[in-house]
């Protein structure tokens, strides 16, 4: 398994990348990813999509598209887009995550990822079935600021 740079020596872990990467760009990328996670946790899915998109584009150029952090960000982007009802964006992100994971990870990880993709769509279906007063406020009606 490839060591994660989001938790690497650059950010207090034990792994040192083999080539020098611009630490400022990595820090910016890490911040975007963490902000996206926070927005997702707070159910601000449209903002999470915007932040994950910025992070994943940086990750692809800094880390490569088959790096586990890039794959993880595509997966999170897919989940956020799914919850924001940005179906096309979700499908594209999940497809990229799956395609990259099939090359990078073992079959058990890929199967787990596929199961999570299915559960995301089921979670959206269940949310739509809740009475309006029980639902979290939806921000999906506004266009994505991507």
C-alpha positions in Angstrom: 0.0 0.0 0.0 1.3 3.5 -0.8 2.0 5.7 2.2 -0.4 8.6 2.6 1.1 12.1 2.2 -1.9 13.7 3.9 -0.6 12.1 7.1 3.1 12.0 6.1 6.2 13.6 7.6 5.3 16.8 5.8 2.4 17.0 8.2 3.8 15.2 11.3 3.9 11.5 10.3 6.8 9.3 9.6 6.9 8.9 5.8 9.3 11.1 3.7 8.5 11.2 0.0 11.2 10.1 -2.4 11.2 13.3 -4.3 10.9 16.8 -3.0 7.4 18.2 -3.4 6.5 21.9 -2.9 5.5 21.8 0.7 3.4 24.9 0.4 1.3 23.3 -2.3 0.9 20.1 -0.3 -0.1 22.2 2.7 -2.7 24.0 0.6 -4.0 20.7 -0.8 -4.2 19.2 2.7 -6.1 22.3 3.9 -8.6 22.1 1.1 -9.2 18.4 1.7 -9.7 19.0 5.5 -12.1 21.9 4.8 -14.0 19.7 2.4 -14.3 17.0 5.1 -15.6 19.5 7.6 -18.2 20.9 5.1 -19.3 17.3 4.4 -19.6 16.6 8.1 -21.7 19.8 8.5 -23.9 18.7 5.6 -22.7 21.6 3.4 -22.4 19.2 0.5 -22.1 21.8 -2.3 -19.2 23.5 -0.6 -17.6 20.1 0.1 -17.8 19.3 -3.6 -16.1 22.6 -4.5 -13.3 22.1 -2.0 -12.8 18.4 -2.9 -12.6 19.4 -6.6 -9.8 21.9 -5.9 -8.0 19.4 -3.7 -8.2 16.5 -6.2 -6.9 18.6 -9.1 -3.9 19.6 -7.0 -3.4 16.0 -5.8 -3.3 14.7 -9.3 -0.5 17.0 -10.3 1.4 16.7 -7.0 0.9 13.1 -6.1 -0.3 11.4 -9.2 -3.7 10.0 -10.0 -3.0 6.5 -8.6 -1.9 7.8 -5.2 -4.2 6.6 -2.3 -4.9 10.2 -1.2 -6.0 11.2 -4.7 -8.3 8.1 -4.9 -9.7 8.9 -1.4 -10.4 12.5 -2.4 -12.3 11.3 -5.5 -14.3 9.0 -3.3 -15.1 11.8 -0.9 -16.0 14.1 -3.8 -18.4 11.4 -5.1 -20.1 11.1 -1.7 -20.4 14.8 -1.4 -21.8 15.2 -4.9 -24.2 12.3 -4.3 -25.5 14.0 -1.2 -25.7 17.3 -3.0 -27.8 15.6 -5.7 -25.1 16.4 -8.3 -25.5 13.0 -9.9 -23.3 13.5 -12.9 -20.4 14.8 -10.8 -20.9 11.9 -8.3 -20.9 9.3 -11.1 -17.7 10.8 -12.6 -15.9 11.0 -9.3 -16.9 7.5 -8.2 -15.9 6.1 -11.6 -12.5 7.7 -11.4 -12.0 6.4 -7.8 -13.0 2.9 -8.8 -10.9 2.8 -12.0 -7.8 4.1 -10.0 -8.5 1.8 -7.1 -8.6 -1.2 -9.3 -5.0 -0.5 -10.4 -3.7 0.6 -7.0 -5.5 -1.6 -4.4 -6.3 -5.2 -3.7 -9.7 -6.6 -4.7 -11.0 -6.5 -1.2 -10.5 -2.7 -1.0 -12.1 -2.2 -4.4 -15.1 -4.3 -3.3 -15.4 -2.3 -0.1 -15.3 0.9 -2.2 -18.0 -0.4 -4.5 -20.2 -1.3 -1.5 -19.8 2.2 -0.2 -20.8 3.7 -3.5 -24.0 1.7 -3.4 -24.7 2.7 0.2 -24.3 6.4 -0.7 -27.1 6.2 -3.3 -29.3 4.3 -0.7 -28.6 7.0 1.9 -29.8 9.6 -0.5 -32.9 7.6 -1.3 -33.7 7.3 2.5 -33.1 11.0 3.0 -35.7 11.8 0.3 -38.2 9.6 2.0 -38.0 11.4 5.4 -40.7 14.0 6.2 -39.6 17.5 5.2 -39.3 18.7 8.8 -36.9 15.9 9.7 -34.5 16.6 6.8 -31.3 18.6 7.0 -31.6 21.8 5.0 -30.8 21.2 1.3 -28.4 23.5 -0.5 -28.6 21.5 -3.7 -31.0 23.9 -5.3 -28.3 26.5 -5.8 -25.8 26.0 -8.6 -22.4 24.6 -7.7 -19.7 27.3 -7.5 -17.1 25.0 -9.0 
